[in-house]
C-alpha cells in the first residue's frame, strides 16, 4: 500500500495565497496493469481546495507507482489553478516486525546502493554505449544480435533473432534519455509501424528514462507484440 507521508502546501496562481492540504483527508483510487516483471499498481490521490482569499478552486492529482508489487517505482503530480510549494511524493507504507526491522533495513539500503550504482552507470553512457549495453542483455538471453549503423537505423537500433524452436525476430529501439524526458506514445507508434513493415515477431523499446501512461496503454493494447522496458526494468534484469 502507498501513502503520502507529509502534509503539503499549495499557492494559488490567482492571488498567491498559500493553503495547507492535510493528506489524511485525501481519497485515492488504484489501477493495475501487467508489465514484464509482474503487476504495476498505480495509486491516484486526487483532491480540490477552495482558496480562502480569492475563492478560486484548485485541483490536484498525485500518483504513486508500485512495481513490482511491494516495491516503490516512482511518483509524479500535477496541479491546476495552483502551484505546489514543495512537490508532494508518495511512498510505500511498509510494515515490519520490530525484531526484523534493523536487518531488513540494512538489506534494503544495500540493495538501494547497488541499484543506484548501476543507475548512474547507465545514466553516464553515451547513446551508442547504451545500444551495446542493451545488445549484451539480449545476447545473454540467447539471442543473436545485430546492431544497426549509428545513423538512419529506421526505428530499430538492434535486430535480435532466435532460430529455435521457430525463427523469431525482435526489433529493439533504444532511447538513452534523461530521467525527466519520458518516451511518449508517438515513439511507440513509430516503432510499431517499423515492426509491421519488417514483419518482426515483436518490438521492444528500451529507455534509460520512463514511458508516459499513453505509451504504455498503446503497447498493452498490442499484448505480446510489444514490450516496453524502462530504467527500473533494466536494473532488475542486470542485478
Coordinates of C-alpha atoms in Angstrom, one line a residue:
X1 CA 0.0 0.0 0.0
X2 CA 1.2 3.5 -0.8
X3 CA 0.6 6.8 1.1
X4 CA 1.6 10.5 1.1
X5 CA 3.7 10.8 4.2
X6 CA 3.5 14.5 4.8
X7 CA 1.0 17.4 4.6
X8 CA 1.9 19.9 1.9
X9 CA 1.2 23.5 0.8
X10 CA -0.3 24.9 -2.4
X11 CA 0.0 28.5 -3.6
X12 CA -3.0 29.9 -5.5
X13 CA -2.0 31.0 -9.0
X14 CA -4.6 33.9 -8.9
X15 CA -3.8 35.6 -5.6
X16 CA -0.7 33.8 -4.3
X17 CA -2.4 32.8 -1.1
X18 CA -0.9 29.6 0.4
X19 CA -3.2 26.8 1.7
X20 CA -2.4 23.7 3.7
X21 CA -3.5 20.3 2.4
X22 CA -3.8 17.6 5.0
X23 CA -3.1 14.2 3.4
X24 CA -5.4 12.3 5.8
X25 CA -8.3 13.9 4.0
X26 CA -7.4 12.6 0.5
X27 CA -9.1 9.7 -1.2
X28 CA -7.3 7.5 -3.7
X29 CA -8.0 5.0 -6.5
X30 CA -5.9 2.2 -7.7
X31 CA -5.4 0.6 -11.1
X32 CA -3.3 -2.4 -12.1
X33 CA -1.5 -3.2 -15.4
X34 CA 0.7 -6.1 -16.4
X35 CA 4.4 -5.4 -17.1
X36 CA 7.4 -7.7 -17.9
X37 CA 8.4 -8.1 -14.2
X38 CA 4.8 -8.6 -12.9
X39 CA 2.0 -6.3 -12.0
X40 CA 2.3 -2.5 -11.6
X41 CA -0.2 -0.8 -9.2
X42 CA -0.9 2.9 -9.8
X43 CA -2.3 4.9 -6.8
X44 CA -4.0 8.1 -7.7
X45 CA -4.7 10.6 -5.0
X46 CA -7.0 13.4 -6.1
X47 CA -8.5 16.4 -4.4
X48 CA -9.5 20.1 -4.7
X49 CA -9.4 23.1 -2.4
X50 CA -11.0 26.5 -2.4
X51 CA -8.6 29.4 -1.9
X52 CA -9.6 31.1 1.4
X53 CA -8.6 34.5 -0.1
X54 CA -10.0 34.7 -3.6
X55 CA -12.3 31.6 -3.5
X56 CA -10.8 30.1 -6.7
X57 CA -10.9 26.3 -6.9
X58 CA -7.6 24.4 -7.2
X59 CA -7.5 20.8 -8.3
X60 CA -4.5 18.5 -7.9
X61 CA -3.5 14.8 -8.6
X62 CA -0.7 12.9 -7.0
X63 CA 0.3 9.5 -8.4
X64 CA 2.5 6.7 -7.0
X65 CA 3.6 3.6 -8.7
X66 CA 4.3 0.2 -7.0
X67 CA 6.3 -2.1 -9.3
X68 CA 6.8 -4.9 -8.8
X69 CA 4.2 -5.4 -6.1
X70 CA 5.7 -4.3 -2.8
X71 CA 8.4 -2.0 -4.2
X72 CA 8.3 1.7 -4.8
X73 CA 8.8 2.7 -8.5
X74 CA 8.2 6.4 -8.8
X75 CA 5.7 9.2 -8.2
X76 CA 4.5 12.3 -10.0
X77 CA 2.0 15.1 -9.5
X78 CA 0.1 17.9 -11.2
X79 CA -1.8 20.9 -10.0
X80 CA -4.4 23.1 -11.9
X81 CA -5.0 26.6 -10.6
X82 CA -2.2 26.4 -8.1
X83 CA 1.5 25.5 -7.5
X84 CA 2.9 23.1 -5.0
X85 CA 5.3 24.8 -2.6
X86 CA 7.2 21.5 -2.1
X87 CA 6.3 18.8 -4.6
X88 CA 4.5 16.0 -2.7
X89 CA 5.7 12.4 -3.1
X90 CA 4.1 9.0 -2.5
X91 CA 5.8 6.3 -0.5
X92 CA 5.3 2.6 0.2
X93 CA 3.8 2.0 3.6
X94 CA 6.0 -0.8 4.9
X95 CA 5.1 -2.9 7.9
X96 CA 8.0 -4.6 9.8
X97 CA 8.1 -6.6 13.0
X98 CA 10.4 -4.8 15.4
X99 CA 12.6 -7.8 15.7
X100 CA 13.4 -7.9 12.0
X101 CA 13.3 -4.2 11.3
X102 CA 17.0 -3.5 11.6
X103 CA 18.1 -6.4 9.5
X104 CA 15.5 -5.7 6.8
X105 CA 16.5 -2.0 6.7
X106 CA 20.2 -2.9 6.3
X107 CA 19.4 -5.2 3.4
X108 CA 17.2 -2.6 1.8
X109 CA 19.9 0.0 2.0
X110 CA 22.5 -2.3 0.4
X111 CA 20.1 -3.2 -2.4
X112 CA 19.4 0.5 -3.0
X113 CA 23.1 1.3 -3.1
X114 CA 23.7 -1.4 -5.8
X115 CA 20.7 -0.2 -7.8
X116 CA 22.0 3.4 -7.6
X117 CA 25.4 2.4 -8.8
X118 CA 24.0 0.7 -11.9
X119 CA 21.6 3.6 -12.4
X120 CA 24.4 6.1 -12.5
X121 CA 26.5 3.8 -14.8
X122 CA 23.6 3.7 -17.3
X123 CA 23.0 7.5 -17.0
X124 CA 26.6 8.3 -17.9
X125 CA 26.7 6.2 -21.0
X126 CA 26.6 7.7 -24.5
X127 CA 23.6 6.7 -26.7
X128 CA 25.9 4.3 -28.7
X129 CA 27.2 2.7 -25.5
X130 CA 23.7 2.3 -24.3
X131 CA 22.8 0.4 -27.5
X132 CA 25.7 -2.0 -27.0
X133 CA 24.7 -2.4 -23.3
X134 CA 21.2 -3.4 -24.3
X135 CA 22.5 -5.7 -27.0
X136 CA 24.6 -7.5 -24.5
X137 CA 21.5 -8.1 -22.4
X138 CA 19.7 -9.8 -25.3
X139 CA 22.8 -11.9 -26.1
X140 CA 22.6 -13.2 -22.5
X141 CA 19.0 -14.1 -23.2
X142 CA 20.3 -16.4 -26.0
X143 CA 19.5 -14.0 -28.9
X144 CA 21.8 -13.4 -31.9
X145 CA 22.1 -9.7 -32.1
X146 CA 23.0 -7.2 -34.8
X147 CA 23.5 -3.5 -34.0
X148 CA 22.5 -1.2 -36.9
X149 CA 24.6 1.7 -38.0
X150 CA 24.7 4.7 -35.7
X151 CA 22.6 6.8 -38.1
X152 CA 19.4 6.1 -40.1
X153 CA 18.6 3.0 -38.2
X154 CA 15.0 3.3 -39.3
X155 CA 13.4 2.8 -35.9
X156 CA 15.4 -0.3 -34.9
X157 CA 18.8 0.0 -33.2
X158 CA 19.1 -3.7 -32.7
X159 CA 17.8 -6.8 -34.5
X160 CA 17.7 -9.8 -32.3
X161 CA 16.9 -13.3 -33.6
X162 CA 16.5 -16.9 -32.5
X163 CA 16.3 -19.9 -34.9
X164 CA 14.6 -22.3 -32.5
X165 CA 12.0 -23.6 -31.9
X166 CA 10.8 -21.5 -34.8
X167 CA 12.5 -18.5 -36.5
X168 CA 11.9 -15.5 -34.3
X169 CA 12.9 -11.8 -34.8
X170 CA 12.8 -8.8 -32.4
X171 CA 13.5 -5.2 -33.3
X172 CA 14.8 -3.2 -30.4
X173 CA 14.8 0.6 -30.3
X174 CA 16.9 2.2 -27.6
X175 CA 16.2 5.7 -26.1
X176 CA 19.0 6.9 -23.9
X177 CA 17.2 9.9 -22.5
X178 CA 17.3 11.9 -19.2
X179 CA 15.0 10.9 -16.3
X180 CA 12.8 13.9 -17.0
X181 CA 12.3 13.1 -20.6
X182 CA 9.7 10.3 -20.8
X183 CA 9.2 8.3 -24.0
X184 CA 5.7 9.2 -25.3
X185 CA 3.2 7.4 -27.4
X186 CA 4.4 8.9 -30.7
X187 CA 7.7 7.0 -30.4
X188 CA 5.8 3.8 -29.5
X189 CA 3.5 4.2 -32.5
X190 CA 6.5 4.8 -34.8
X191 CA 8.3 1.6 -33.6
X192 CA 5.2 -0.4 -34.0
X193 CA 4.9 0.8 -37.6
X194 CA 8.5 -0.4 -38.3
X195 CA 7.6 -3.7 -36.7
X196 CA 4.7 -4.2 -39.0
X197 CA 6.7 -3.1 -42.1
X198 CA 9.5 -5.5 -41.3
X199 CA 7.2 -8.3 -40.2
X200 CA 9.1 -8.8 -37.0
X201 CA 7.5 -11.0 -34.4
X202 CA 7.9 -8.4 -31.6
X203 CA 9.3 -5.0 -31.0
X204 CA 11.0 -3.8 -27.8
X205 CA 11.6 -0.2 -26.7
X206 CA 14.3 0.2 -24.0
X207 CA 14.9 3.5 -22.3
X208 CA 17.1 4.9 -19.6
X209 CA 14.1 7.0 -18.6
X210 CA 10.3 6.2 -18.3
X211 CA 7.3 5.9 -20.5
X212 CA 4.2 8.0 -20.4
X213 CA 0.9 6.4 -19.5
X214 CA -0.4 6.8 -23.1
X215 CA 2.7 5.0 -24.4
X216 CA 2.2 2.0 -22.0
X217 CA -1.5 1.9 -22.9
X218 CA -0.7 1.7 -26.6
X219 CA 1.8 -1.1 -26.1
X220 CA -0.6 -3.0 -23.8
X221 CA -3.3 -3.0 -26.5
X222 CA -0.9 -4.9 -28.7
X223 CA -0.4 -7.5 -25.9
X224 CA 2.6 -9.7 -26.8
X225 CA 3.5 -7.8 -29.9
X226 CA 5.3 -5.0 -28.0
X227 CA 7.4 -4.8 -24.8
X228 CA 8.4 -1.6 -23.0
X229 CA 11.5 -1.7 -20.7
X230 CA 12.2 1.4 -18.6
X231 CA 15.2 2.1 -16.3
X232 CA 13.7 0.0 -13.5
X233 CA 13.1 -3.0 -15.7
X234 CA 16.7 -2.8 -16.9
X235 CA 18.0 -2.6 -13.3
X236 CA 16.1 -5.8 -12.4
X237 CA 17.5 -7.6 -15.5
X238 CA 21.1 -6.9 -14.6
X239 CA 21.0 -7.1 -10.8

